[in-house]
Amino acid sequence: MEASWLPAALELAAGGGAGLSPEKRAVLGSSLLLLQRDYRFERVWFWGCIQGVRGAYYIAEGLGPDRAAPRSRLYSLNCVEWNLLPPVTEEMVTQAEHLKGRFQGDPSFEYEYTEINAEDAERLFEDGKEPMIKEEARLVATIEQIDRAVGIIPRGAFVKTPLGSVHENRNFEGLSLTEAKKLSSYFHFTEPVNLKNKTLLEKADLDPSTDFLDSLEHDIPQGSWTVQLEKGGTVVVLRSLLWLGLTFYHVPMTKQYGYVYFGTGEKNLDLPFML
């Protein structure tokens, strides 16, 4: 969610009970603005918080002019001092998927992932590497997994230029209440997968400048999202059942929207059996 709208945005997304203390909100309001200035980001988003056994990671994302470009991710243990996370790689994501259990709250903590196969283990030893992964690498890989799976935006909030870059749509004035209650009105803010498999006939009614992402209506498993009206029907809230703790909010007919994560960083693998 937008750092400049943080206090109001946290109130709108707090229906599930998760949130920050008044002290943490006040500190974040100042430190995120300093973060934007020091790193010269065009925008800063407060991504959320991953709760560990011995502490919590507060996450922020820095954006440049192209909103679809890889984001700079930072974490803080006290909401004041921020540390830049390394760029995520596919190898990091694959390794993190093998890890189970809670985060420890210590970036230097090392996990031994025992589910690695013999070939990968032999290759690591030949390269002089131990079959271990630091919590810092697991942290950035988990953030990437959550952003890919459940990081969403309303339809029309961003536009794609003919050159391929993505920018905020200045003409976006929010979804109507009727449209805001439909899963098809929200897109995954990541590289599309299902869109590439559509036929030319299915793409005929799509606007290439706004419909360049995958919508939520075809997410697997079906039923992995809940849509609710809160604050007297003035706010539409989507919650993910796949990554418990991810909350998206949108105030219809306004530009107010965003998502935030408050959880343990663990995927709900039991979801198919719960539906």
mmCIF file with all atom_site columns, N, CA and C in Angstrom, residues 19-20 24 48-59 75-79 81-82 102-107 135 139 262-264:
data_model
loop_
_atom_site.group_PDB
_atom_site.id
_atom_site.type_symbol
_atom_site.label_atom_id
_atom_site.label_alt_id
_atom_site.label_comp_id
_atom_site.label_asym_id
_atom_site.label_entity_id
_atom_site.label_seq_id
_atom_site.pdbx_PDB_ins_code
_atom_site.Cartn_x
_atom_site.Cartn_y
_atom_site.Cartn_z
_atom_site.occupancy
_atom_site.B_iso_or_equiv
_atom_site.pdbx_formal_charge
_atom_site.auth_seq_id
_atom_site.auth_comp_id
_atom_site.auth_asym_id
_atom_site.auth_atom_id
_atom_site.pdbx_PDB_model_num
ATOM 1  N N  . GLY A 1 19  ? -2.779 -5.630  12.184 1.00 0.00 ? 19  GLY A N  1
ATOM 2  C CA . GLY A 1 19  ? -2.419 -4.230  11.990 1.00 0.00 ? 19  GLY A CA 1
ATOM 3  C C  . GLY A 1 19  ? -1.182 -3.869  12.773 1.00 0.00 ? 19  GLY A C  1
ATOM 4  N N  . LEU A 1 20  ? -0.949 -2.574  12.912 1.00 0.00 ? 20  LEU A N  1
ATOM 5  C CA . LEU A 1 20  ? 0.212  -2.064  13.629 1.00 0.00 ? 20  LEU A CA 1
ATOM 6  C C  . LEU A 1 20  ? -0.236 -1.217  14.803 1.00 0.00 ? 20  LEU A C  1
ATOM 7  N N  . LYS A 1 24  ? 4.066  2.144   16.071 1.00 0.00 ? 24  LYS A N  1
ATOM 8  C CA . LYS A 1 24  ? 4.690  1.656   14.840 1.00 0.00 ? 24  LYS A CA 1
ATOM 9  C C  . LYS A 1 24  ? 4.191  2.452   13.630 1.00 0.00 ? 24  LYS A C  1
ATOM 10 N N  . GLY A 1 48  ? 4.165  -4.943  4.199  1.00 0.00 ? 48  GLY A N  1
ATOM 11 C CA . GLY A 1 48  ? 3.545  -5.664  5.308  1.00 0.00 ? 48  GLY A CA 1
ATOM 12 C C  . GLY A 1 48  ? 4.560  -6.154  6.305  1.00 0.00 ? 48  GLY A C  1
ATOM 13 N N  . CYS A 1 49  ? 4.209  -7.216  7.003  1.00 0.00 ? 49  CYS A N  1
ATOM 14 C CA . CYS A 1 49  ? 5.027  -7.711  8.111  1.00 0.00 ? 49  CYS A CA 1
ATOM 15 C C  . CYS A 1 49  ? 4.981  -9.239  8.130  1.00 0.00 ? 49  CYS A C  1
ATOM 16 N N  . ILE A 1 50  ? 6.155  -9.858  8.229  1.00 0.00 ? 50  ILE A N  1
ATOM 17 C CA . ILE A 1 50  ? 6.257  -11.308 8.399  1.00 0.00 ? 50  ILE A CA 1
ATOM 18 C C  . ILE A 1 50  ? 6.726  -11.571 9.825  1.00 0.00 ? 50  ILE A C  1
ATOM 19 N N  . GLN A 1 51  ? 5.911  -12.252 10.579 1.00 0.00 ? 51  GLN A N  1
ATOM 20 C CA . GLN A 1 51  ? 6.177  -12.484 11.997 1.00 0.00 ? 51  GLN A CA 1
ATOM 21 C C  . GLN A 1 51  ? 7.037  -13.729 12.177 1.00 0.00 ? 51  GLN A C  1
ATOM 22 N N  . GLY A 1 52  ? 8.180  -13.561 12.834 1.00 0.00 ? 52  GLY A N  1
ATOM 23 C CA . GLY A 1 52  ? 9.062  -14.678 13.135 1.00 0.00 ? 52  GLY A CA 1
ATOM 24 C C  . GLY A 1 52  ? 8.934  -15.104 14.590 1.00 0.00 ? 52  GLY A C  1
ATOM 25 N N  . VAL A 1 53  ? 9.689  -16.125 14.955 1.00 0.00 ? 53  VAL A N  1
ATOM 26 C CA . VAL A 1 53  ? 9.633  -16.648 16.324 1.00 0.00 ? 53  VAL A CA 1
ATOM 27 C C  . VAL A 1 53  ? 10.206 -15.642 17.318 1.00 0.00 ? 53  VAL A C  1
ATOM 28 N N  . ARG A 1 54  ? 11.334 -15.019 16.938 1.00 0.00 ? 54  ARG A N  1
ATOM 29 C CA . ARG A 1 54  ? 12.011 -14.101 17.864 1.00 0.00 ? 54  ARG A CA 1
ATOM 30 C C  . ARG A 1 54  ? 11.885 -12.634 17.462 1.00 0.00 ? 54  ARG A C  1
ATOM 31 N N  . GLY A 1 55  ? 11.196 -12.357 16.384 1.00 0.00 ? 55  GLY A N  1
ATOM 32 C CA . GLY A 1 55  ? 11.045 -10.975 15.947 1.00 0.00 ? 55  GLY A CA 1
ATOM 33 C C  . GLY A 1 55  ? 10.253 -10.912 14.662 1.00 0.00 ? 55  GLY A C  1
ATOM 34 N N  . ALA A 1 56  ? 9.996  -9.696  14.196 1.00 0.00 ? 56  ALA A N  1
ATOM 35 C CA . ALA A 1 56  ? 9.191  -9.497  12.994 1.00 0.00 ? 56  ALA A CA 1
ATOM 36 C C  . ALA A 1 56  ? 9.986  -8.727  11.948 1.00 0.00 ? 56  ALA A C  1
ATOM 37 N N  . TYR A 1 57  ? 9.723  -9.025  10.684 1.00 0.00 ? 57  TYR A N  1
ATOM 38 C CA . TYR A 1 57  ? 10.306 -8.294  9.572  1.00 0.00 ? 57  TYR A CA 1
ATOM 39 C C  . TYR A 1 57  ? 9.257  -7.352  8.999  1.00 0.00 ? 57  TYR A C  1
ATOM 40 N N  . TYR A 1 58  ? 9.565  -6.060  8.974  1.00 0.00 ? 58  TYR A N  1
ATOM 41 C CA . TYR A 1 58  ? 8.696  -5.073  8.339  1.00 0.00 ? 58  TYR A CA 1
ATOM 42 C C  . TYR A 1 58  ? 9.264  -4.803  6.946  1.00 0.00 ? 58  TYR A C  1
ATOM 43 N N  . ILE A 1 59  ? 8.416  -4.934  5.938  1.00 0.00 ? 59  ILE A N  1
ATOM 44 C CA . ILE A 1 59  ? 8.883  -4.924  4.552  1.00 0.00 ? 59  ILE A CA 1
ATOM 45 C C  . ILE A 1 59  ? 8.381  -3.687  3.810  1.00 0.00 ? 59  ILE A C  1
ATOM 46 N N  . TYR A 1 75  ? 13.940 -4.483  4.327  1.00 0.00 ? 75  TYR A N  1
ATOM 47 C CA . TYR A 1 75  ? 13.307 -4.957  5.554  1.00 0.00 ? 75  TYR A CA 1
ATOM 48 C C  . TYR A 1 75  ? 13.867 -4.192  6.748  1.00 0.00 ? 75  TYR A C  1
ATOM 49 N N  . SER A 1 76  ? 13.093 -4.149  7.793  1.00 0.00 ? 76  SER A N  1
ATOM 50 C CA . SER A 1 76  ? 13.494 -3.508  9.038  1.00 0.00 ? 76  SER A CA 1
ATOM 51 C C  . SER A 1 76  ? 13.023 -4.360  10.204 1.00 0.00 ? 76  SER A C  1
ATOM 52 N N  . LEU A 1 77  ? 13.801 -4.373  11.263 1.00 0.00 ? 77  LEU A N  1
ATOM 53 C CA . LEU A 1 77  ? 13.415 -5.108  12.469 1.00 0.00 ? 77  LEU A CA 1
ATOM 54 C C  . LEU A 1 77  ? 12.786 -4.191  13.513 1.00 0.00 ? 77  LEU A C  1
ATOM 55 N N  . ASN A 1 78  ? 12.917 -2.861  13.298 1.00 0.00 ? 78  ASN A N  1
ATOM 56 C CA . ASN A 1 78  ? 12.398 -1.899  14.275 1.00 0.00 ? 78  ASN A CA 1
ATOM 57 C C  . ASN A 1 78  ? 11.632 -0.741  13.649 1.00 0.00 ? 78  ASN A C  1
ATOM 58 N N  . CYS A 1 79  ? 11.372 -0.802  12.333 1.00 0.00 ? 79  CYS A N  1
ATOM 59 C CA . CYS A 1 79  ? 10.651 0.244   11.576 1.00 0.00 ? 79  CYS A CA 1
ATOM 60 C C  . CYS A 1 79  ? 11.446 1.534   11.433 1.00 0.00 ? 79  CYS A C  1
ATOM 61 N N  . GLU A 1 81  ? 15.492 1.478   11.046 1.00 0.00 ? 81  GLU A N  1
ATOM 62 C CA . GLU A 1 81  ? 16.671 1.171   10.237 1.00 0.00 ? 81  GLU A CA 1
ATOM 63 C C  . GLU A 1 81  ? 16.292 0.147   9.168  1.00 0.00 ? 81  GLU A C  1
ATOM 64 N N  . TRP A 1 82  ? 16.593 0.472   7.905  1.00 0.00 ? 82  TRP A N  1
ATOM 65 C CA . TRP A 1 82  ? 16.187 -0.368  6.789  1.00 0.00 ? 82  TRP A CA 1
ATOM 66 C C  . TRP A 1 82  ? 17.405 -0.978  6.112  1.00 0.00 ? 82  TRP A C  1
ATOM 67 N N  . ARG A 1 102 ? 8.221  -21.837 10.720 1.00 0.00 ? 102 ARG A N  1
ATOM 68 C CA . ARG A 1 102 ? 8.228  -20.387 10.941 1.00 0.00 ? 102 ARG A CA 1
ATOM 69 C C  . ARG A 1 102 ? 9.582  -19.758 10.639 1.00 0.00 ? 102 ARG A C  1
ATOM 70 N N  . PHE A 1 103 ? 9.544  -18.472 10.325 1.00 0.00 ? 103 PHE A N  1
ATOM 71 C CA . PHE A 1 103 ? 10.758 -17.673 10.275 1.00 0.00 ? 103 PHE A CA 1
ATOM 72 C C  . PHE A 1 103 ? 11.284 -17.496 11.706 1.00 0.00 ? 103 PHE A C  1
ATOM 73 N N  . GLN A 1 104 ? 12.592 -17.310 11.826 1.00 0.00 ? 104 GLN A N  1
ATOM 74 C CA . GLN A 1 104 ? 13.196 -17.152 13.148 1.00 0.00 ? 104 GLN A CA 1
ATOM 75 C C  . GLN A 1 104 ? 13.247 -15.690 13.603 1.00 0.00 ? 104 GLN A C  1
ATOM 76 N N  . GLY A 1 105 ? 13.297 -14.770 12.637 1.00 0.00 ? 105 GLY A N  1
ATOM 77 C CA . GLY A 1 105 ? 13.437 -13.356 13.003 1.00 0.00 ? 105 GLY A CA 1
ATOM 78 C C  . GLY A 1 105 ? 14.879 -12.901 13.034 1.00 0.00 ? 105 GLY A C  1
ATOM 79 N N  . ASP A 1 106 ? 15.797 -13.749 12.540 1.00 0.00 ? 106 ASP A N  1
ATOM 80 C CA . ASP A 1 106 ? 17.225 -13.444 12.497 1.00 0.00 ? 106 ASP A CA 1
ATOM 81 C C  . ASP A 1 106 ? 17.699 -13.590 11.049 1.00 0.00 ? 106 ASP A C  1
ATOM 82 N N  . PRO A 1 107 ? 18.058 -12.481 10.368 1.00 0.00 ? 107 PRO A N  1
ATOM 83 C CA . PRO A 1 107 ? 18.420 -12.557 8.943  1.00 0.00 ? 107 PRO A CA 1
ATOM 84 C C  . PRO A 1 107 ? 19.613 -13.462 8.661  1.00 0.00 ? 107 PRO A C  1
ATOM 85 N N  . GLU A 1 135 ? 18.271 -17.014 6.124  1.00 0.00 ? 135 GLU A N  1
ATOM 86 C CA . GLU A 1 135 ? 16.895 -16.535 6.280  1.00 0.00 ? 135 GLU A CA 1
ATOM 87 C C  . GLU A 1 135 ? 16.652 -15.292 5.432  1.00 0.00 ? 135 GLU A C  1
ATOM 88 N N  . LEU A 1 139 ? 13.591 -14.901 3.022  1.00 0.00 ? 139 LEU A N  1
ATOM 89 C CA . LEU A 1 139 ? 12.671 -13.774 3.188  1.00 0.00 ? 139 LEU A CA 1
ATOM 90 C C  . LEU A 1 139 ? 12.327 -13.140 1.846  1.00 0.00 ? 139 LEU A C  1
ATOM 91 N N  . PHE A 1 262 ? 0.066  -9.402  6.649  1.00 0.00 ? 262 PHE A N  1
ATOM 92 C CA . PHE A 1 262 ? 0.449  -9.616  8.044  1.00 0.00 ? 262 PHE A CA 1
ATOM 93 C C  . PHE A 1 262 ? 0.295  -11.112 8.320  1.00 0.00 ? 262 PHE A C  1
ATOM 94 N N  . GLY A 1 263 ? 1.404  -11.816 8.382  1.00 0.00 ? 263 GLY A N  1
ATOM 95 C CA . GLY A 1 263 ? 1.311  -13.257 8.589  1.00 0.00 ? 263 GLY A CA 1
ATOM 96 C C  . GLY A 1 263 ? 2.658  -13.856 8.926  1.00 0.00 ? 263 GLY A C  1
ATOM 97 N N  . THR A 1 264 ? 2.738  -15.176 8.843  1.00 0.00 ? 264 THR A N  1
ATOM 98 C CA . THR A 1 264 ? 3.959  -15.903 9.208  1.00 0.00 ? 264 THR A CA 1
ATOM 99 C C  . THR A 1 264 ? 4.811  -16.264 7.995  1.00 0.00 ? 264 THR A C  1
#
